[in-house]
Short mmCIF file of C-alpha atoms and ligand atoms in Angstrom, two decimals:
data_model
loop_
_atom_site.label_atom_id
_atom_site.label_comp_id
_atom_site.label_asym_id
_atom_site.label_seq_id
_atom_site.Cartn_x
_atom_site.Cartn_y
_atom_site.Cartn_z
CA MET A 7 -3.62 22.76 -35.39
CA ASP A 8 -5.27 24.15 -32.31
CA ASN A 9 -4.65 22.79 -28.85
CA LEU A 10 -8.32 22.08 -28.29
CA LEU A 11 -8.21 19.45 -31.00
CA LEU A 12 -5.33 17.70 -29.23
CA GLU A 13 -6.96 17.96 -25.82
CA LYS A 14 -10.03 16.06 -26.91
CA ALA A 15 -8.27 13.90 -29.50
CA THR A 16 -8.90 10.18 -29.38
CA ILE A 17 -7.38 7.45 -31.54
CA LYS A 18 -10.82 6.74 -32.90
CA GLU A 19 -11.54 10.28 -34.06
CA LEU A 20 -8.06 11.08 -35.30
CA SER A 21 -8.07 7.88 -37.28
CA LYS A 22 -11.25 9.03 -39.04
CA LYS A 23 -9.73 12.43 -39.76
CA LEU A 24 -6.59 10.79 -41.12
CA SER A 25 -8.57 8.44 -43.38
CA SER A 26 -10.69 11.26 -44.77
CA LYS A 27 -7.47 13.29 -45.29
CA GLU A 28 -8.85 16.10 -43.16
CA ILE A 29 -5.46 16.04 -41.46
CA SER A 30 -2.18 14.32 -42.20
CA SER A 31 -0.06 12.36 -39.78
CA VAL A 32 2.82 14.77 -40.41
CA GLU A 33 0.65 17.73 -39.36
CA LEU A 34 -0.56 15.87 -36.32
CA THR A 35 2.95 14.80 -35.34
CA GLU A 36 4.24 18.35 -35.74
CA ALA A 37 1.42 19.62 -33.53
CA TYR A 38 2.28 17.18 -30.76
CA ILE A 39 6.00 17.90 -31.07
CA SER A 40 5.40 21.61 -30.70
CA ARG A 41 3.18 20.99 -27.66
CA ILE A 42 5.89 18.78 -26.16
CA LYS A 43 8.42 21.58 -26.71
CA GLU A 44 6.09 24.00 -25.01
CA LEU A 45 5.16 21.88 -21.99
CA ASN A 46 7.77 19.24 -21.29
CA GLU A 47 9.99 21.60 -19.35
CA LYS A 48 7.14 22.21 -16.95
CA LEU A 49 5.98 18.58 -16.70
CA ASN A 50 9.16 16.56 -17.31
CA CYS A 51 7.29 13.58 -18.72
CA PHE A 52 9.59 12.83 -21.68
CA ILE A 53 13.13 11.60 -21.12
CA THR A 54 13.82 11.42 -24.86
CA VAL A 55 11.90 13.01 -27.74
CA THR A 56 12.47 11.33 -31.11
CA GLU A 57 11.32 14.13 -33.37
CA ASP A 58 13.17 13.11 -36.53
CA LYS A 59 12.24 9.47 -36.36
CA ALA A 60 8.62 10.45 -35.61
CA LEU A 61 8.41 12.63 -38.71
CA VAL A 62 9.82 9.84 -40.87
CA ALA A 63 7.22 7.44 -39.44
CA ALA A 64 4.47 10.01 -39.96
CA LYS A 65 5.42 10.42 -43.63
CA ALA A 66 5.36 6.66 -44.07
CA ALA A 67 1.93 6.53 -42.39
CA ASP A 68 0.59 9.24 -44.71
CA LYS A 69 1.81 7.26 -47.68
CA ARG A 70 0.16 4.12 -46.33
CA ILE A 71 -3.11 6.02 -45.94
CA LYS A 72 -2.80 7.55 -49.43
CA ASP A 73 -2.19 4.10 -50.93
CA GLY A 74 -5.13 2.77 -48.94
CA SER A 75 -3.34 -0.41 -48.05
CA ASP A 76 -2.73 -2.10 -44.73
CA ILE A 77 -4.31 0.61 -42.59
CA THR A 78 -4.99 -0.09 -38.90
CA PRO A 79 -6.76 2.16 -36.37
CA LEU A 80 -3.29 3.23 -35.18
CA THR A 81 -1.84 4.16 -38.55
CA GLY A 82 -0.52 7.71 -38.28
CA ILE A 83 -1.43 8.10 -34.58
CA PRO A 84 1.26 9.73 -32.38
CA ILE A 85 1.94 7.73 -29.23
CA SER A 86 4.81 7.37 -26.77
CA LEU A 87 6.39 4.66 -24.66
CA LYS A 88 7.50 4.29 -21.07
CA ASP A 89 11.30 4.22 -21.10
CA ILE A 90 11.26 0.58 -20.02
CA PHE A 91 10.49 -0.79 -23.50
CA THR A 92 13.53 -1.31 -25.68
CA THR A 93 13.54 0.74 -28.86
CA LYS A 94 16.04 -0.11 -31.56
CA GLY A 95 18.56 2.69 -31.94
CA VAL A 96 16.84 4.90 -29.34
CA ARG A 97 18.21 5.25 -25.82
CA THR A 98 16.29 3.21 -23.24
CA THR A 99 17.18 4.21 -19.69
CA CYS A 100 14.55 2.73 -17.35
CA ALA A 101 15.06 6.13 -15.68
CA SER A 102 18.31 4.81 -14.21
CA LYS A 103 21.89 6.03 -14.37
CA MET A 104 22.69 2.36 -14.80
CA LEU A 105 21.24 2.48 -18.34
CA GLY A 106 21.86 6.16 -19.02
CA ASN A 107 23.71 5.35 -22.26
CA PHE A 108 21.98 2.16 -23.31
CA ILE A 109 20.98 2.13 -26.96
CA PRO A 110 19.26 -1.20 -27.57
CA PRO A 111 19.99 -3.11 -30.78
CA TYR A 112 16.41 -4.43 -30.88
CA ASP A 113 12.78 -3.44 -30.35
CA SER A 114 10.58 -4.90 -27.63
CA THR A 115 7.71 -6.92 -29.06
CA VAL A 116 5.19 -4.22 -28.21
CA THR A 117 7.37 -1.52 -29.78
CA LEU A 118 7.56 -3.59 -32.94
CA LYS A 119 3.84 -4.31 -32.98
CA LEU A 120 3.00 -0.63 -32.61
CA LYS A 121 5.44 0.31 -35.36
CA GLU A 122 3.98 -2.34 -37.63
CA ALA A 123 0.48 -1.02 -36.95
CA GLY A 124 1.73 2.34 -38.27
CA ALA A 125 1.78 4.25 -34.98
CA VAL A 126 4.17 7.18 -34.78
CA ILE A 127 6.44 7.02 -31.73
CA LEU A 128 7.14 10.48 -30.32
CA GLY A 129 9.57 9.46 -27.60
CA LYS A 130 10.32 7.75 -24.31
CA LEU A 131 8.61 8.59 -21.06
CA ASN A 132 9.77 9.22 -17.52
CA MET A 133 9.13 6.70 -14.77
CA ASP A 134 10.36 5.56 -11.38
CA GLU A 135 13.77 3.92 -11.76
CA PHE A 136 13.28 0.30 -12.87
CA ALA A 137 9.53 0.86 -12.29
CA MET A 138 9.97 0.87 -8.52
CA GLY A 139 7.77 3.51 -7.00
CA SER A 140 4.34 5.13 -6.89
CA SER A 141 5.16 8.74 -7.62
CA THR A 142 7.83 9.01 -10.37
CA GLU A 143 10.01 10.71 -7.75
CA ASN A 144 12.52 7.85 -8.01
CA SER A 145 13.71 8.80 -11.49
CA ALA A 146 17.34 9.62 -12.23
CA PHE A 147 15.92 12.19 -14.68
CA GLY A 148 13.94 14.24 -12.16
CA VAL A 149 10.35 14.05 -10.98
CA THR A 150 7.42 14.22 -13.41
CA LYS A 151 4.76 16.79 -12.44
CA ASN A 152 1.04 16.20 -12.29
CA PRO A 153 -0.57 18.49 -14.91
CA TRP A 154 -3.58 19.12 -12.62
CA ASP A 155 -1.26 20.64 -10.02
CA THR A 156 2.44 20.74 -10.73
CA LEU A 157 3.26 20.69 -7.02
CA ARG A 158 1.84 17.16 -6.93
CA VAL A 159 3.06 13.78 -8.14
CA PRO A 160 1.49 12.09 -11.17
CA GLY A 161 1.60 8.69 -9.46
CA GLY A 162 3.93 5.97 -10.64
CA SER A 163 5.79 4.16 -11.72
CA SER A 164 4.43 5.01 -15.21
CA GLY A 165 4.00 8.69 -14.28
CA GLY A 166 5.37 9.99 -17.58
CA SER A 167 2.99 7.77 -19.55
CA ALA A 168 -0.02 9.07 -17.61
CA VAL A 169 1.05 12.70 -17.95
CA ALA A 170 1.78 12.43 -21.68
CA VAL A 171 -1.87 11.51 -22.26
CA ALA A 172 -3.42 13.72 -19.56
CA ALA A 173 -1.56 16.79 -20.86
CA SER A 174 -2.26 15.81 -24.50
CA LEU A 175 1.37 15.37 -25.49
CA SER A 176 0.44 12.02 -27.10
CA THR A 177 -2.85 10.49 -28.15
CA ALA A 178 -2.01 7.36 -26.18
CA SER A 179 0.96 5.81 -24.42
CA LEU A 180 2.22 2.54 -23.07
CA GLY A 181 3.19 1.79 -19.48
CA THR A 182 3.81 -1.23 -17.30
CA ASP A 183 2.02 -2.44 -14.20
CA THR A 184 3.68 -4.70 -11.63
CA GLY A 185 1.67 -3.59 -8.61
CA GLY A 186 -0.46 -0.76 -9.96
CA SER A 187 1.89 1.32 -12.07
CA ILE A 188 -0.61 1.82 -14.88
CA ARG A 189 -3.83 2.13 -12.92
CA GLN A 190 -2.63 4.34 -10.05
CA PRO A 191 -1.05 7.08 -12.22
CA ALA A 192 -4.05 6.89 -14.58
CA SER A 193 -6.26 7.56 -11.58
CA LEU A 194 -4.13 10.43 -10.28
CA CYS A 195 -3.91 12.08 -13.72
CA GLY A 196 -7.52 11.59 -14.90
CA VAL A 197 -7.00 9.20 -17.82
CA VAL A 198 -7.89 5.60 -18.65
CA GLY A 199 -5.23 3.00 -17.74
CA LEU A 200 -5.54 -0.70 -18.50
CA LYS A 201 -3.51 -3.57 -17.09
CA PRO A 202 -4.27 -6.68 -19.14
CA THR A 203 -4.25 -10.25 -17.77
CA TYR A 204 -0.74 -11.45 -16.94
CA GLY A 205 0.61 -13.04 -20.13
CA ARG A 206 -1.82 -11.32 -22.48
CA VAL A 207 0.93 -9.02 -23.77
CA SER A 208 4.51 -10.09 -24.46
CA ARG A 209 7.19 -8.98 -22.00
CA PHE A 210 9.99 -9.49 -24.52
CA GLY A 211 12.15 -6.37 -24.53
CA MET A 212 10.43 -4.91 -21.50
CA ILE A 213 13.13 -4.45 -18.87
CA ALA A 214 12.18 -6.84 -16.08
CA PHE A 215 11.31 -5.73 -12.56
CA ALA A 216 9.29 -8.67 -11.15
CA SER A 217 8.78 -11.14 -13.96
CA SER A 218 5.78 -12.98 -12.49
CA LEU A 219 3.87 -9.71 -12.06
CA ASP A 220 4.98 -7.33 -14.85
CA GLN A 221 2.50 -6.57 -17.59
CA ALA A 222 2.35 -3.87 -20.29
CA GLY A 223 -0.76 -1.87 -21.04
CA PRO A 224 -2.11 1.37 -22.51
CA PHE A 225 -2.97 4.84 -21.24
CA THR A 226 -5.69 6.53 -23.29
CA LYS A 227 -8.41 9.14 -23.07
CA THR A 228 -11.24 6.68 -23.58
CA VAL A 229 -12.06 3.04 -22.93
CA GLU A 230 -12.56 2.45 -26.64
CA ASP A 231 -9.03 3.69 -27.32
CA ALA A 232 -7.71 1.34 -24.64
CA ALA A 233 -9.37 -1.54 -26.48
CA LEU A 234 -7.81 -0.39 -29.76
CA MET A 235 -4.36 -0.24 -28.18
CA LEU A 236 -4.82 -3.67 -26.60
CA ASN A 237 -5.81 -5.07 -30.00
CA ALA A 238 -2.50 -3.83 -31.35
CA ILE A 239 -0.23 -5.20 -28.60
CA ALA A 240 -1.90 -8.43 -27.38
CA GLY A 241 -1.03 -11.94 -28.44
CA HIS A 242 1.31 -14.85 -28.02
CA ASP A 243 5.01 -14.32 -28.57
CA ALA A 244 7.43 -17.19 -28.92
CA GLN A 245 10.09 -14.96 -27.35
CA ASP A 246 8.19 -14.74 -24.05
CA SER A 247 7.43 -18.18 -22.65
CA THR A 248 4.92 -16.68 -20.19
CA SER A 249 2.82 -15.07 -22.90
CA ILE A 250 -0.48 -16.88 -23.26
CA ASN A 251 -0.79 -19.07 -26.30
CA GLU A 252 -4.33 -18.16 -27.24
CA PRO A 253 -5.42 -15.84 -30.03
CA PRO A 254 -6.79 -12.64 -28.50
CA PRO A 255 -10.34 -11.59 -29.41
CA ASP A 256 -11.21 -8.22 -30.95
CA PHE A 257 -11.44 -6.23 -27.72
CA THR A 258 -13.77 -3.63 -29.25
CA GLU A 259 -16.39 -6.19 -30.18
CA LYS A 260 -18.60 -6.02 -27.09
CA LEU A 261 -17.86 -2.47 -26.01
CA GLU A 262 -21.39 -1.28 -26.68
CA ASN A 263 -23.17 -4.21 -25.03
CA GLY A 264 -23.89 -2.30 -21.81
CA VAL A 265 -24.06 -3.66 -18.28
CA LYS A 266 -27.63 -4.92 -18.20
CA GLY A 267 -27.54 -8.26 -16.43
CA LEU A 268 -23.86 -8.01 -15.51
CA ARG A 269 -23.06 -8.62 -11.85
CA ILE A 270 -20.76 -6.03 -10.30
CA GLY A 271 -19.00 -7.26 -7.16
CA VAL A 272 -18.14 -4.80 -4.42
CA PRO A 273 -15.51 -6.18 -2.02
CA LYS A 274 -15.96 -4.94 1.53
CA GLU A 275 -12.20 -5.21 2.16
CA TYR A 276 -11.63 -2.30 -0.23
CA PHE A 277 -13.75 0.23 1.64
CA ILE A 278 -11.59 0.60 4.69
CA GLU A 279 -10.23 3.13 7.10
CA GLY A 280 -7.70 5.38 5.47
CA LEU A 281 -9.73 5.61 2.27
CA ASN A 282 -10.35 9.29 1.53
CA LYS A 283 -14.05 10.12 2.04
CA GLU A 284 -14.47 11.93 -1.26
CA VAL A 285 -12.84 9.04 -3.11
CA GLU A 286 -15.18 6.59 -1.40
CA ASP A 287 -18.27 8.66 -2.17
CA SER A 288 -17.31 9.06 -5.83
CA VAL A 289 -16.65 5.36 -6.28
CA ARG A 290 -19.92 4.44 -4.61
CA ALA A 291 -21.71 6.94 -6.85
CA ALA A 292 -20.01 5.35 -9.87
CA ILE A 293 -21.24 1.92 -8.81
CA ALA A 294 -24.76 3.37 -8.47
CA ILE A 295 -24.54 4.56 -12.08
CA LEU A 296 -23.71 1.05 -13.23
CA GLU A 297 -26.64 -0.24 -11.20
CA LYS A 298 -28.95 2.30 -12.81
CA GLN A 299 -27.84 0.99 -16.20
CA GLY A 300 -29.10 -2.46 -15.26
CA ALA A 301 -26.12 -4.07 -13.53
CA GLU A 302 -26.76 -6.13 -10.45
CA VAL A 303 -24.58 -5.04 -7.54
CA VAL A 304 -23.47 -7.84 -5.20
CA GLU A 305 -21.25 -7.81 -2.16
CA VAL A 306 -18.19 -10.03 -2.48
CA SER A 307 -15.30 -10.81 -0.19
CA LEU A 308 -11.57 -10.94 -0.90
CA PRO A 309 -10.55 -12.06 2.58
CA HIS A 310 -6.77 -12.12 2.12
CA THR A 311 -6.56 -8.53 0.88
CA GLU A 312 -4.88 -7.37 4.08
CA TYR A 313 -1.80 -9.48 3.26
CA ALA A 314 -1.42 -8.25 -0.31
CA VAL A 315 1.01 -5.40 0.30
CA SER A 316 3.33 -7.58 2.43
CA VAL A 317 3.19 -10.46 -0.01
CA TYR A 318 3.86 -8.16 -2.93
CA TYR A 319 6.87 -6.50 -1.33
CA LEU A 320 8.42 -9.92 -0.62
CA ILE A 321 7.78 -11.43 -4.06
CA ALA A 322 8.45 -8.31 -6.14
CA THR A 323 11.71 -7.52 -4.33
CA ALA A 324 12.89 -11.15 -4.49
CA GLU A 325 12.33 -11.22 -8.26
CA ALA A 326 13.88 -7.78 -8.64
CA SER A 327 17.03 -8.78 -6.75
CA SER A 328 17.48 -11.63 -9.19
CA ASN A 329 16.55 -9.64 -12.33
CA LEU A 330 18.82 -6.74 -11.45
CA ALA A 331 21.86 -8.94 -10.73
CA ARG A 332 22.82 -8.66 -14.41
CA PHE A 333 23.54 -4.93 -14.07
CA ASP A 334 27.07 -5.29 -12.79
CA GLY A 335 29.18 -3.18 -15.13
CA ILE A 336 30.40 -6.29 -16.96
CA ARG A 337 27.36 -7.96 -18.42
CA TYR A 338 25.17 -4.86 -18.54
CA GLY A 339 25.07 -1.28 -17.48
CA LEU A 340 27.24 1.51 -16.22
CA ARG A 341 30.86 0.58 -15.52
CA VAL A 342 32.83 2.36 -12.81
CA ASP A 343 36.32 0.96 -13.00
CA ASN A 344 38.30 3.04 -10.54
CA GLY A 345 38.88 0.46 -7.83
CA GLU A 346 40.92 -2.68 -7.55
CA GLY A 347 39.82 -5.94 -9.09
CA LEU A 348 36.53 -7.37 -10.26
CA PHE A 349 34.63 -7.21 -6.99
CA GLU A 350 35.27 -3.51 -6.62
CA LEU A 351 34.21 -2.93 -10.20
CA TYR A 352 30.87 -4.63 -9.45
CA LYS A 353 30.48 -2.75 -6.21
CA ASN A 354 31.38 0.68 -7.57
CA SER A 355 29.27 0.23 -10.70
CA ARG A 356 26.19 -0.84 -8.78
CA ASP A 357 26.72 1.81 -6.14
CA ALA A 358 26.90 4.60 -8.72
CA GLY A 359 24.31 3.16 -11.12
CA PHE A 360 21.36 2.44 -8.81
CA GLY A 361 19.28 4.94 -6.84
CA ALA A 362 18.25 4.55 -3.19
CA GLU A 363 14.90 2.82 -3.74
CA VAL A 364 16.37 0.27 -6.14
CA LYS A 365 19.12 -0.53 -3.65
CA ARG A 366 16.55 -0.88 -0.87
CA ARG A 367 14.56 -3.37 -2.94
CA ILE A 368 17.62 -5.40 -3.94
CA MET A 369 18.60 -5.69 -0.28
CA LEU A 370 15.08 -6.66 0.83
CA GLY A 371 14.79 -9.22 -1.95
CA THR A 372 18.20 -10.72 -1.38
CA TYR A 373 17.40 -11.03 2.31
CA SER A 374 14.08 -12.79 1.78
CA LEU A 375 15.70 -15.28 -0.60
CA SER A 376 18.71 -15.98 1.57
CA SER A 377 19.18 -19.35 3.19
CA GLY A 378 17.46 -19.53 6.54
CA TYR A 379 14.92 -16.86 5.57
CA TYR A 380 13.64 -18.30 2.30
CA ASP A 381 10.99 -20.50 3.92
CA ALA A 382 9.86 -17.85 6.36
CA TYR A 383 9.56 -15.05 3.80
CA TYR A 384 9.64 -15.87 0.10
CA LYS A 385 8.01 -19.28 0.35
CA LYS A 386 5.36 -18.12 2.80
CA ALA A 387 4.60 -15.13 0.59
CA SER A 388 4.20 -17.41 -2.43
CA GLU A 389 1.71 -19.53 -0.49
CA VAL A 390 -0.33 -16.52 0.57
CA ARG A 391 -0.21 -15.32 -3.04
CA THR A 392 -2.08 -18.49 -4.00
CA LEU A 393 -4.74 -17.67 -1.40
CA ILE A 394 -5.14 -14.18 -2.88
CA LYS A 395 -5.50 -15.66 -6.36
CA ARG A 396 -8.15 -18.05 -5.02
CA ASP A 397 -10.01 -15.14 -3.41
CA PHE A 398 -10.53 -13.73 -6.90
CA GLU A 399 -11.61 -17.09 -8.32
CA GLU A 400 -14.19 -17.44 -5.54
CA ALA A 401 -15.42 -13.86 -5.88
CA PHE A 402 -15.81 -14.25 -9.63
CA LYS A 403 -18.23 -17.12 -9.10
CA LYS A 404 -20.61 -14.46 -7.80
CA CYS A 405 -19.86 -11.60 -10.16
CA ASP A 406 -18.53 -10.66 -13.61
CA VAL A 407 -16.57 -7.54 -12.73
CA ILE A 408 -15.34 -6.12 -9.40
CA ALA A 409 -15.53 -2.38 -8.66
CA THR A 410 -13.24 -0.58 -6.20
CA PRO A 411 -11.36 2.68 -5.81
CA THR A 412 -8.06 2.69 -7.74
CA SER A 413 -6.11 4.62 -5.14
CA PRO A 414 -6.95 5.54 -1.53
CA SER A 415 -6.37 9.25 -2.21
CA THR A 416 -5.98 11.81 -4.95
CA ALA A 417 -2.51 12.96 -6.08
CA PHE A 418 -0.26 13.75 -3.13
CA LYS A 419 2.32 16.51 -2.90
CA ILE A 420 5.83 16.02 -4.27
CA GLY A 421 8.01 15.06 -1.29
CA GLU A 422 5.05 14.20 0.95
CA LYS A 423 5.75 10.46 1.10
CA ALA A 424 9.26 10.34 -0.32
CA SER A 425 10.99 9.88 3.03
CA ASP A 426 8.62 7.19 4.28
CA PRO A 427 8.71 4.08 2.08
CA LEU A 428 5.96 2.32 4.03
CA THR A 429 3.40 5.09 3.50
CA MET A 430 4.39 5.12 -0.16
CA TYR A 431 3.93 1.34 -0.42
CA LEU A 432 0.43 1.68 1.03
CA SER A 433 -0.69 3.88 -1.84
CA ASP A 434 -0.88 0.70 -3.97
CA ILE A 435 -3.13 -1.14 -1.56
CA PHE A 436 -6.05 -1.46 -4.03
CA THR A 437 -4.06 -2.35 -7.13
CA ILE A 438 -1.51 -4.90 -5.93
CA SER A 439 -3.82 -7.92 -5.45
CA THR A 440 -4.77 -7.83 -9.11
CA ASN A 441 -1.13 -8.40 -10.10
CA LEU A 442 -0.74 -11.20 -7.55
CA GLY A 443 -3.85 -12.86 -9.01
CA GLY A 444 -2.89 -12.10 -12.62
CA ASN A 445 -6.29 -10.50 -13.33
CA PRO A 446 -6.89 -7.59 -15.68
CA GLY A 447 -7.81 -4.19 -14.21
CA ILE A 448 -8.67 -0.75 -15.49
CA SER A 449 -8.86 2.71 -13.98
CA ILE A 450 -11.36 5.21 -15.41
CA PRO A 451 -11.83 8.83 -14.33
CA CYS A 452 -14.98 9.11 -12.23
CA LYS A 453 -14.87 12.60 -10.74
CA ILE A 454 -12.84 15.73 -10.22
CA SER A 455 -12.47 16.33 -6.48
CA ASN A 456 -13.43 19.55 -4.74
CA ASP A 457 -9.81 20.64 -4.84
CA GLY A 458 -9.60 19.99 -8.57
CA LEU A 459 -7.89 16.59 -8.69
CA PRO A 460 -9.04 13.49 -10.61
CA ILE A 461 -10.46 10.43 -8.85
CA GLY A 462 -10.39 7.00 -10.50
CA LEU A 463 -12.77 4.04 -10.44
CA GLN A 464 -11.05 0.66 -10.70
CA LEU A 465 -12.77 -2.27 -12.37
CA ILE A 466 -11.18 -5.72 -12.10
CA GLY A 467 -12.00 -8.55 -14.51
CA LYS A 468 -11.84 -12.31 -14.60
CA SER A 469 -8.55 -13.67 -15.85
CA MET A 470 -8.51 -13.48 -19.68
CA ASP A 471 -11.81 -11.60 -19.77
CA GLU A 472 -10.74 -8.10 -20.75
CA THR A 473 -13.76 -8.12 -23.07
CA THR A 474 -16.31 -7.95 -20.24
CA LEU A 475 -14.06 -5.61 -18.28
CA LEU A 476 -13.91 -3.15 -21.18
CA GLN A 477 -17.62 -3.55 -21.81
CA ALA A 478 -18.44 -2.52 -18.22
CA ALA A 479 -15.86 0.29 -18.29
CA ASN A 480 -17.26 1.63 -21.54
CA ALA A 481 -20.81 1.55 -20.18
CA TYR A 482 -19.67 3.52 -17.17
CA GLU A 483 -17.82 6.05 -19.29
CA LYS A 484 -20.84 6.56 -21.56
CA HIS A 485 -23.27 7.14 -18.70
CA SER A 486 -21.15 8.84 -16.06
CA GLY A 487 -21.24 12.22 -17.73
CA VAL A 488 -17.57 12.68 -16.81
CA GLY A 489 -16.23 12.56 -20.35
CA ILE A 490 -12.64 13.38 -21.29
CA ILE A 491 -11.25 15.59 -18.53
CA THR A 492 -8.31 17.87 -19.26
CA PRO A 493 -6.22 20.03 -16.93
CA LYS A 494 -5.66 23.73 -17.66
CA LEU A 495 -2.05 24.24 -18.61
N1 LIG B 10 4.29 1.09 -6.68
C1 LIG B 10 4.59 -0.31 -6.76
C2 LIG B 10 6.05 -0.55 -6.48
O1 LIG B 10 6.72 0.40 -6.19
C3 LIG B 10 4.19 -0.83 -8.11
C4 LIG B 10 5.18 -0.53 -9.16
C5 LIG B 10 4.79 -1.05 -10.48
O2 LIG B 10 3.67 -1.46 -10.72
N2 LIG B 10 5.76 -1.08 -11.37
O3 LIG B 10 6.52 -1.65 -6.54
#
């Protein structure tokens, strides 16, 4: 199978080819596996490749297709998962030494749903340790490289998931987004990345970073594929009490409805100093395309945007410090038992198991929750979070979808921000508010910069209205002329 086919391959098209028996899932899976073998050394996006299991699943999918029963758009399609989703019998590391040998006895709900749909899982993808980061440099398994320029980061924390799709090592993948970790790497790698509404997708079996913000979502080459993936993973789950108890719609239903009559809000707080000029120009040009297609562009205001990064880094670290307390060498995780007594076992295990950024976050979070500081930090941050959520509710009285840049710049160089956590934190400035508000957001490629790097347009939707969000995103994709962009490798 030639590489060109994989580079342009979408779920939609491959599914047609599989149904008409033009190709088999085994052939397709073998083609991806051989491409992974060829390119993973260079890109380091897979932590674990599950070749044997994938071929077994591909055979089963081919049989399902031959029998003509129970076929879904994902049957036989090779995908891969961020290494944060538990996979029964397959190592799940969260890119941490702490879980370097963890083989879960169960599947996360999304893993199970994808398996049931007949998708073929090729392996587990690199990420920032415990999803903390914006560059995939914080992985215990080495940095993932951006396929557009391997001296640059792919973004993060779902860097491996973005690269697997951008470099055509999977038709689609799954990542998680707590403060931008799907949308920002999608933007930096030139693919589509969708963060659904908080609670739309079950978090069961997804290793927790900040439970009130975490949400799973797909990376794909097209908006339509993102809708197909969301169809497969969305829905209430009794095992996750925060998953929304409402049957999800068919997210492909209104894809072709266009933007005529839709109001696109442009928040002035997102076009600020520090935003790269070329990124700004491309996003404004993208908005003009939507306007030309009949959308009405309105200015909106999200006045508390300037507090979002601070609020996020108080809430996310507080939740992380609590979630990560279980990794103590006794209940979970790496055990280093070379000291004296229980306390030293905890201390030595956590010291050896966690990387620098994870430790920094645990300390920040523990501090902001500690007595005497709780009111000043965590509680205050929670109050401001409510104001940010209200900003969106107010803005969405005036518009149906909000358009902004996804990231203030294109992919930065490996090492460029690694020693300065604050600069790194600022790279999520446009994505974080969406998580604080719970709203869905998507990043779509909108241009290749003059120095050959992808730029992303972010669209943000009303809570629970992925349908309109995808409709607007699809209209943009169809009329932008950008198409599927692929790096030369
Ligand atoms: N970059 C942000 C952080 O480091 C967001 C991470 C994420 O969404 N998982 O917290």
